[in-house]
Amino acid sequence: YDINPWMRRGEAVNHAAATHQWQKVYDIYTNRFGWNVQIVPPIAELPDMVFVTDCCLMLDGKILLSNFRFPERQPESTQAEKWLLGNGYANIRQAKHRFEGGDNLICGDKILAGYGFRSDPEAAEELRDYFGLEVVPLHLVDPCFYHLDTSVAILSDNTVAFYPEAIDAASQQRLRKAVPHIIDVTREEAQGFGLNAVSDGHTVVTSDQSESLLQKFRDAGFEVIGTPVPEFRKSGGGVKCMTLELRS
C-alpha cells in the first residue's frame, strides 16, 4: 500500500539491504551507546511496525497509545499494547483523537505536537491533560513531511533542527519562541531524512545522505554518526522512525 508520498507500490524494498541497514542502527545503539535495545516481534501483514516510534508516546512510565488515521496501520496499536503490557508497562491510555507517536517529540519540559496529516489538532489538549507538560502545537503543511519527526529533530533539551517550510508561519514562530537554539535546514537536506534523528544530547544518529546537514550538527557542537537508511526512506522513514524511547 502507499499512504504517504514516499511510498510507491512499484518500488520494491530490497529486504537484504533493509535488514543490513536496520542491523547497523541496532549495532550503533548497542555497541556505541551500550543501550538495552528491546525488539518488538514483527507481524507479517503489518510492515510499518518497523517504524515503532509511531505506536505511542511514553514519558515517566505513562503511555498514550496511537490512534492511527489509516486503516492499514490501525492494528499496530493492538500489537503495541500487547507488547507493552507483556513487558511490564501498565499505565497505558488509548488516544481519543487521531494521534500518532511520530507527530510528537519531547524537548526538555515541552512536547512538540505536530498535526495536520496524521494527528488531529485536538490531540494537543489530550497530551497536556495526560502528561502535564506544556504542548507546542505545530501545523504540518507539506505532505512529504507528514509526521513531525521527519521535519524536526530534537538534538538536546534546548536545541532543535527543523525544515521551516514543513510547518505554517504561525507554527514556525511558536517553535522559535519555545526553543532557545534553532538550526534551519533546507528542503534538500530534509529530504535525506537527516531530521529523522535520535540524539542523547551529545551524539546524533541519523541518515548519512546529506553531508551538509551532518556538518550543521557538528558546527552546533554535536558528534554525529551517519548511517545509511535508503530502503526505509522508500516508506517515508529513517532512524527515529525505527526507534521508540522507553521513557519509564
mmCIF file of C-alpha atoms in Angstrom:
data_model
loop_
_atom_site.group_PDB
_atom_site.id
_atom_site.type_symbol
_atom_site.label_atom_id
_atom_site.label_comp_id
_atom_site.label_asym_id
_atom_site.label_seq_id
_atom_site.Cartn_x
_atom_site.Cartn_y
_atom_site.Cartn_z
ATOM 1 C CA TYR A 1 0.000 0.000 0.000
ATOM 2 C CA ASP A 2 1.012 3.641 -0.228
ATOM 3 C CA ILE A 3 -0.143 6.095 2.437
ATOM 4 C CA ASN A 4 2.482 8.828 2.084
ATOM 5 C CA PRO A 5 4.289 10.480 -0.856
ATOM 6 C CA TRP A 6 7.428 8.384 -0.358
ATOM 7 C CA MET A 7 5.635 5.059 -0.829
ATOM 8 C CA ARG A 8 5.318 3.733 -4.372
ATOM 9 C CA ARG A 9 3.858 0.282 -4.913
ATOM 10 C CA GLY A 10 6.087 -0.306 -7.911
ATOM 11 C CA GLU A 11 9.276 0.469 -5.998
ATOM 12 C CA ALA A 12 10.103 -2.696 -4.111
ATOM 13 C CA VAL A 13 12.167 -2.713 -0.950
ATOM 14 C CA ASN A 14 15.393 -4.702 -1.082
ATOM 15 C CA HIS A 15 14.898 -6.859 2.004
ATOM 16 C CA ALA A 16 18.532 -7.889 2.329
ATOM 17 C CA ALA A 17 19.663 -4.270 2.156
ATOM 18 C CA ALA A 18 16.938 -3.177 4.598
ATOM 19 C CA THR A 19 17.993 -5.851 7.080
ATOM 20 C CA HIS A 20 21.624 -4.731 6.817
ATOM 21 C CA GLN A 21 20.681 -1.085 7.335
ATOM 22 C CA TRP A 22 18.482 -1.942 10.333
ATOM 23 C CA GLN A 23 21.306 -4.010 11.833
ATOM 24 C CA LYS A 24 23.706 -1.079 11.544
ATOM 25 C CA VAL A 25 21.339 1.103 13.580
ATOM 26 C CA TYR A 26 20.947 -1.671 16.169
ATOM 27 C CA ASP A 27 24.717 -2.098 16.405
ATOM 28 C CA ILE A 28 25.242 1.642 16.923
ATOM 29 C CA TYR A 29 22.785 1.619 19.807
ATOM 30 C CA THR A 30 24.197 -1.471 21.493
ATOM 31 C CA ASN A 31 27.933 -1.208 20.750
ATOM 32 C CA ARG A 32 28.451 2.561 20.702
ATOM 33 C CA PHE A 33 25.976 3.654 23.360
ATOM 34 C CA GLY A 34 25.526 0.437 25.343
ATOM 35 C CA TRP A 35 21.770 0.865 25.260
ATOM 36 C CA ASN A 36 19.481 -2.007 26.182
ATOM 37 C CA VAL A 37 17.519 -2.445 22.964
ATOM 38 C CA GLN A 38 14.265 -4.374 23.123
ATOM 39 C CA ILE A 39 12.934 -5.940 19.927
ATOM 40 C CA VAL A 40 9.229 -5.975 19.089
ATOM 41 C CA PRO A 41 8.472 -9.146 17.072
ATOM 42 C CA PRO A 42 7.242 -8.319 13.559
ATOM 43 C CA ILE A 43 3.801 -9.169 12.193
ATOM 44 C CA ALA A 44 3.956 -10.155 8.527
ATOM 45 C CA GLU A 45 0.877 -8.208 7.420
ATOM 46 C CA LEU A 46 1.913 -5.066 9.342
ATOM 47 C CA PRO A 47 5.154 -3.947 7.637
ATOM 48 C CA ASP A 48 5.027 -0.419 9.097
ATOM 49 C CA MET A 49 5.518 -1.839 12.585
ATOM 50 C CA VAL A 50 9.232 -1.402 11.876
ATOM 51 C CA PHE A 51 8.531 2.305 12.453
ATOM 52 C CA VAL A 52 7.940 1.623 16.120
ATOM 53 C CA THR A 53 8.138 5.248 17.267
ATOM 54 C CA ASP A 54 4.698 5.754 15.724
ATOM 55 C CA CYS A 55 2.922 3.394 18.126
ATOM 56 C CA CYS A 56 2.782 5.693 21.171
ATOM 57 C CA LEU A 57 4.337 8.446 23.220
ATOM 58 C CA MET A 58 5.893 7.410 26.531
ATOM 59 C CA LEU A 59 7.078 9.607 29.385
ATOM 60 C CA ASP A 60 7.651 8.774 33.066
ATOM 61 C CA GLY A 61 6.019 5.395 32.579
ATOM 62 C CA LYS A 62 2.823 6.898 31.163
ATOM 63 C CA ILE A 63 1.908 5.821 27.641
ATOM 64 C CA LEU A 64 -0.518 7.410 25.195
ATOM 65 C CA LEU A 65 -1.256 4.783 22.579
ATOM 66 C CA SER A 66 -1.610 5.948 18.997
ATOM 67 C CA ASN A 67 -4.953 6.241 17.266
ATOM 68 C CA PHE A 68 -3.801 5.750 13.683
ATOM 69 C CA ARG A 69 -5.535 7.572 10.840
ATOM 70 C CA PHE A 70 -5.092 4.942 8.131
ATOM 71 C CA PRO A 71 -6.795 1.523 8.415
ATOM 72 C CA GLU A 72 -3.587 -0.175 7.227
ATOM 73 C CA ARG A 73 -1.832 0.882 10.434
ATOM 74 C CA GLN A 74 -4.654 0.739 12.973
ATOM 75 C CA PRO A 75 -3.955 -2.894 14.040
ATOM 76 C CA GLU A 76 -0.465 -1.782 15.138
ATOM 77 C CA SER A 77 -1.957 -0.202 18.266
ATOM 78 C CA THR A 78 -3.249 -3.560 19.490
ATOM 79 C CA GLN A 79 0.099 -5.226 18.850
ATOM 80 C CA ALA A 80 1.972 -2.419 20.610
ATOM 81 C CA GLU A 81 -0.308 -2.623 23.635
ATOM 82 C CA LYS A 82 0.226 -6.392 23.868
ATOM 83 C CA TRP A 83 3.997 -5.942 23.801
ATOM 84 C CA LEU A 84 3.975 -3.101 26.334
ATOM 85 C CA LEU A 85 1.737 -4.967 28.767
ATOM 86 C CA GLY A 86 3.849 -8.104 28.345
ATOM 87 C CA ASN A 87 6.956 -6.123 29.251
ATOM 88 C CA GLY A 88 5.599 -4.556 32.418
ATOM 89 C CA TYR A 89 4.229 -1.263 31.110
ATOM 90 C CA ALA A 90 0.754 -0.977 32.600
ATOM 91 C CA ASN A 91 -0.059 2.751 32.610
ATOM 92 C CA ILE A 92 -1.486 2.888 29.090
ATOM 93 C CA ARG A 93 -4.238 5.083 27.672
ATOM 94 C CA GLN A 94 -5.673 4.902 24.162
ATOM 95 C CA ALA A 95 -5.772 8.316 22.491
ATOM 96 C CA LYS A 96 -9.316 9.534 21.827
ATOM 97 C CA HIS A 97 -8.372 11.811 18.954
ATOM 98 C CA ARG A 98 -6.345 10.912 15.891
ATOM 99 C CA PHE A 99 -2.826 10.813 17.295
ATOM 100 C CA GLU A 100 0.395 9.173 16.112
ATOM 101 C CA GLY A 101 3.652 8.924 18.030
ATOM 102 C CA GLY A 102 5.728 10.175 15.108
ATOM 103 C CA ASP A 103 3.999 13.544 15.367
ATOM 104 C CA ASN A 104 5.178 14.158 18.929
ATOM 105 C CA LEU A 105 8.640 14.989 20.231
ATOM 106 C CA ILE A 106 9.755 15.620 23.815
ATOM 107 C CA CYS A 107 12.014 18.655 24.082
ATOM 108 C CA GLY A 108 13.074 19.309 27.658
ATOM 109 C CA ASP A 109 9.887 20.052 29.615
ATOM 110 C CA LYS A 110 7.764 20.534 26.478
ATOM 111 C CA ILE A 111 6.039 18.347 23.923
ATOM 112 C CA LEU A 112 6.219 19.488 20.316
ATOM 113 C CA ALA A 113 2.956 18.225 18.815
ATOM 114 C CA GLY A 114 2.527 18.043 15.059
ATOM 115 C CA TYR A 115 -0.880 17.861 13.423
ATOM 116 C CA GLY A 116 -2.435 18.139 10.007
ATOM 117 C CA PHE A 117 -1.869 14.904 8.118
ATOM 118 C CA ARG A 118 -1.963 12.105 10.708
ATOM 119 C CA SER A 119 -2.819 13.690 14.065
ATOM 120 C CA ASP A 120 -5.723 15.999 14.962
ATOM 121 C CA PRO A 121 -5.170 19.459 16.489
ATOM 122 C CA GLU A 122 -7.370 18.386 19.424
ATOM 123 C CA ALA A 123 -4.709 15.828 20.418
ATOM 124 C CA ALA A 124 -2.639 18.679 21.904
ATOM 125 C CA GLU A 125 -5.133 19.177 24.731
ATOM 126 C CA GLU A 126 -5.213 15.441 25.364
ATOM 127 C CA LEU A 127 -1.414 15.423 25.615
ATOM 128 C CA ARG A 128 -1.458 18.358 28.050
ATOM 129 C CA ASP A 129 -4.033 16.721 30.289
ATOM 130 C CA TYR A 130 -2.345 13.331 30.345
ATOM 131 C CA PHE A 131 1.343 14.210 30.641
ATOM 132 C CA GLY A 132 1.006 17.560 32.421
ATOM 133 C CA LEU A 133 3.550 19.316 30.191
ATOM 134 C CA GLU A 134 3.440 22.397 28.028
ATOM 135 C CA VAL A 135 2.456 21.421 24.494
ATOM 136 C CA VAL A 136 3.598 23.402 21.457
ATOM 137 C CA PRO A 137 1.207 22.677 18.544
ATOM 138 C CA LEU A 138 2.816 22.743 15.101
ATOM 139 C CA HIS A 139 0.710 22.610 11.941
ATOM 140 C CA LEU A 140 2.302 20.457 9.240
ATOM 141 C CA VAL A 141 1.616 21.709 5.708
ATOM 142 C CA ASP A 142 3.970 19.764 3.394
ATOM 143 C CA PRO A 143 2.711 16.204 2.703
ATOM 144 C CA CYS A 144 6.264 14.954 2.113
ATOM 145 C CA PHE A 145 6.858 15.646 5.814
ATOM 146 C CA TYR A 146 3.645 14.071 7.053
ATOM 147 C CA HIS A 147 4.940 13.294 10.578
ATOM 148 C CA LEU A 148 6.640 15.939 12.699
ATOM 149 C CA ASP A 149 9.707 13.753 13.240
ATOM 150 C CA THR A 150 10.512 13.899 9.524
ATOM 151 C CA SER A 151 10.972 17.691 9.627
ATOM 152 C CA VAL A 152 12.011 18.394 13.236
ATOM 153 C CA ALA A 153 14.930 16.845 15.158
ATOM 154 C CA ILE A 154 15.450 17.194 18.912
ATOM 155 C CA LEU A 155 19.225 17.442 19.326
ATOM 156 C CA SER A 156 19.183 18.391 23.019
ATOM 157 C CA ASP A 157 16.787 19.856 25.579
ATOM 158 C CA ASN A 158 17.433 23.337 24.167
ATOM 159 C CA THR A 159 18.444 22.714 20.540
ATOM 160 C CA VAL A 160 16.190 21.768 17.647
ATOM 161 C CA ALA A 161 16.870 21.457 13.926
ATOM 162 C CA PHE A 162 13.958 21.857 11.527
ATOM 163 C CA TYR A 163 12.876 22.492 7.963
ATOM 164 C CA PRO A 164 10.802 25.693 8.308
ATOM 165 C CA GLU A 165 8.508 25.267 5.301
ATOM 166 C CA ALA A 166 7.225 21.932 6.618
ATOM 167 C CA ILE A 167 5.059 23.872 9.106
ATOM 168 C CA ASP A 168 2.993 27.033 8.709
ATOM 169 C CA ALA A 169 4.242 30.516 9.572
ATOM 170 C CA ALA A 170 2.471 30.707 12.953
ATOM 171 C CA SER A 171 3.937 27.341 13.946
ATOM 172 C CA GLN A 172 7.415 28.479 12.946
ATOM 173 C CA GLN A 173 7.059 31.432 15.301
ATOM 174 C CA ARG A 174 5.813 29.209 18.138
ATOM 175 C CA LEU A 175 8.733 26.832 17.705
ATOM 176 C CA ARG A 176 11.342 29.608 17.630
ATOM 177 C CA LYS A 177 9.811 31.087 20.789
ATOM 178 C CA ALA A 178 9.670 27.732 22.602
ATOM 179 C CA VAL A 179 13.233 26.514 21.918
ATOM 180 C CA PRO A 180 16.355 28.652 22.598
ATOM 181 C CA HIS A 181 18.586 27.267 19.840
ATOM 182 C CA ILE A 182 17.270 26.570 16.355
ATOM 183 C CA ILE A 183 19.113 25.168 13.330
ATOM 184 C CA ASP A 184 17.401 25.873 10.000
ATOM 185 C CA VAL A 185 17.570 23.133 7.387
ATOM 186 C CA THR A 186 16.927 23.255 3.638
ATOM 187 C CA ARG A 187 14.353 21.113 1.869
ATOM 188 C CA GLU A 188 17.112 19.172 0.102
ATOM 189 C CA GLU A 189 18.755 18.366 3.434
ATOM 190 C CA ALA A 190 15.453 17.333 4.983
ATOM 191 C CA GLN A 191 14.581 15.048 2.083
ATOM 192 C CA GLY A 192 17.510 12.829 3.014
ATOM 193 C CA PHE A 193 15.707 12.090 6.325
ATOM 194 C CA GLY A 194 18.546 13.569 8.354
ATOM 195 C CA LEU A 195 15.992 15.249 10.626
ATOM 196 C CA ASN A 196 14.571 11.843 11.474
ATOM 197 C CA ALA A 197 17.252 11.575 14.111
ATOM 198 C CA VAL A 198 17.973 10.145 17.555
ATOM 199 C CA SER A 199 20.166 12.104 19.967
ATOM 200 C CA ASP A 200 21.318 11.575 23.537
ATOM 201 C CA GLY A 201 22.027 15.303 23.835
ATOM 202 C CA HIS A 202 25.629 14.902 22.700
ATOM 203 C CA THR A 203 25.690 12.474 19.777
ATOM 204 C CA VAL A 204 23.217 12.450 16.893
ATOM 205 C CA VAL A 205 22.439 9.259 14.972
ATOM 206 C CA THR A 206 20.776 9.844 11.635
ATOM 207 C CA SER A 207 20.759 9.269 7.885
ATOM 208 C CA ASP A 208 24.099 9.838 6.178
ATOM 209 C CA GLN A 209 22.544 11.123 2.955
ATOM 210 C CA SER A 210 23.143 14.870 3.444
ATOM 211 C CA GLU A 211 26.694 15.757 4.419
ATOM 212 C CA SER A 212 25.806 19.450 4.650
ATOM 213 C CA LEU A 213 23.182 18.685 7.296
ATOM 214 C CA LEU A 214 25.568 16.497 9.270
ATOM 215 C CA GLN A 215 28.059 19.377 9.207
ATOM 216 C CA LYS A 216 25.421 21.746 10.589
ATOM 217 C CA PHE A 217 25.011 19.372 13.533
ATOM 218 C CA ARG A 218 28.789 19.274 14.043
ATOM 219 C CA ASP A 219 29.026 23.051 13.840
ATOM 220 C CA ALA A 220 26.441 23.248 16.628
ATOM 221 C CA GLY A 221 28.716 21.156 18.869
ATOM 222 C CA PHE A 222 27.280 17.677 18.385
ATOM 223 C CA GLU A 223 29.072 14.485 17.487
ATOM 224 C CA VAL A 224 27.394 12.838 14.519
ATOM 225 C CA ILE A 225 27.016 9.227 13.431
ATOM 226 C CA GLY A 226 25.636 8.985 9.910
ATOM 227 C CA THR A 227 24.235 5.658 8.781
ATOM 228 C CA PRO A 228 22.529 4.613 5.513
ATOM 229 C CA VAL A 229 18.749 4.108 5.568
ATOM 230 C CA PRO A 230 17.661 4.434 1.899
ATOM 231 C CA GLU A 231 15.450 1.334 1.964
ATOM 232 C CA PHE A 232 13.438 2.786 4.844
ATOM 233 C CA ARG A 233 13.231 6.143 3.096
ATOM 234 C CA LYS A 234 11.193 4.356 0.408
ATOM 235 C CA SER A 235 8.469 4.017 3.038
ATOM 236 C CA GLY A 236 8.929 7.512 4.458
ATOM 237 C CA GLY A 237 11.033 6.630 7.490
ATOM 238 C CA GLY A 238 14.503 6.779 8.959
ATOM 239 C CA VAL A 239 16.461 6.261 12.170
ATOM 240 C CA LYS A 240 13.990 7.977 14.515
ATOM 241 C CA CYS A 241 11.039 6.148 12.981
ATOM 242 C CA MET A 242 12.702 2.830 13.837
ATOM 243 C CA THR A 243 13.309 3.850 17.451
ATOM 244 C CA LEU A 244 10.910 4.148 20.389
ATOM 245 C CA GLU A 245 12.491 5.582 23.538
ATOM 246 C CA LEU A 246 11.193 3.655 26.558
ATOM 247 C CA ARG A 247 10.956 6.565 28.994
ATOM 248 C CA SER A 248 9.953 4.653 32.115
#
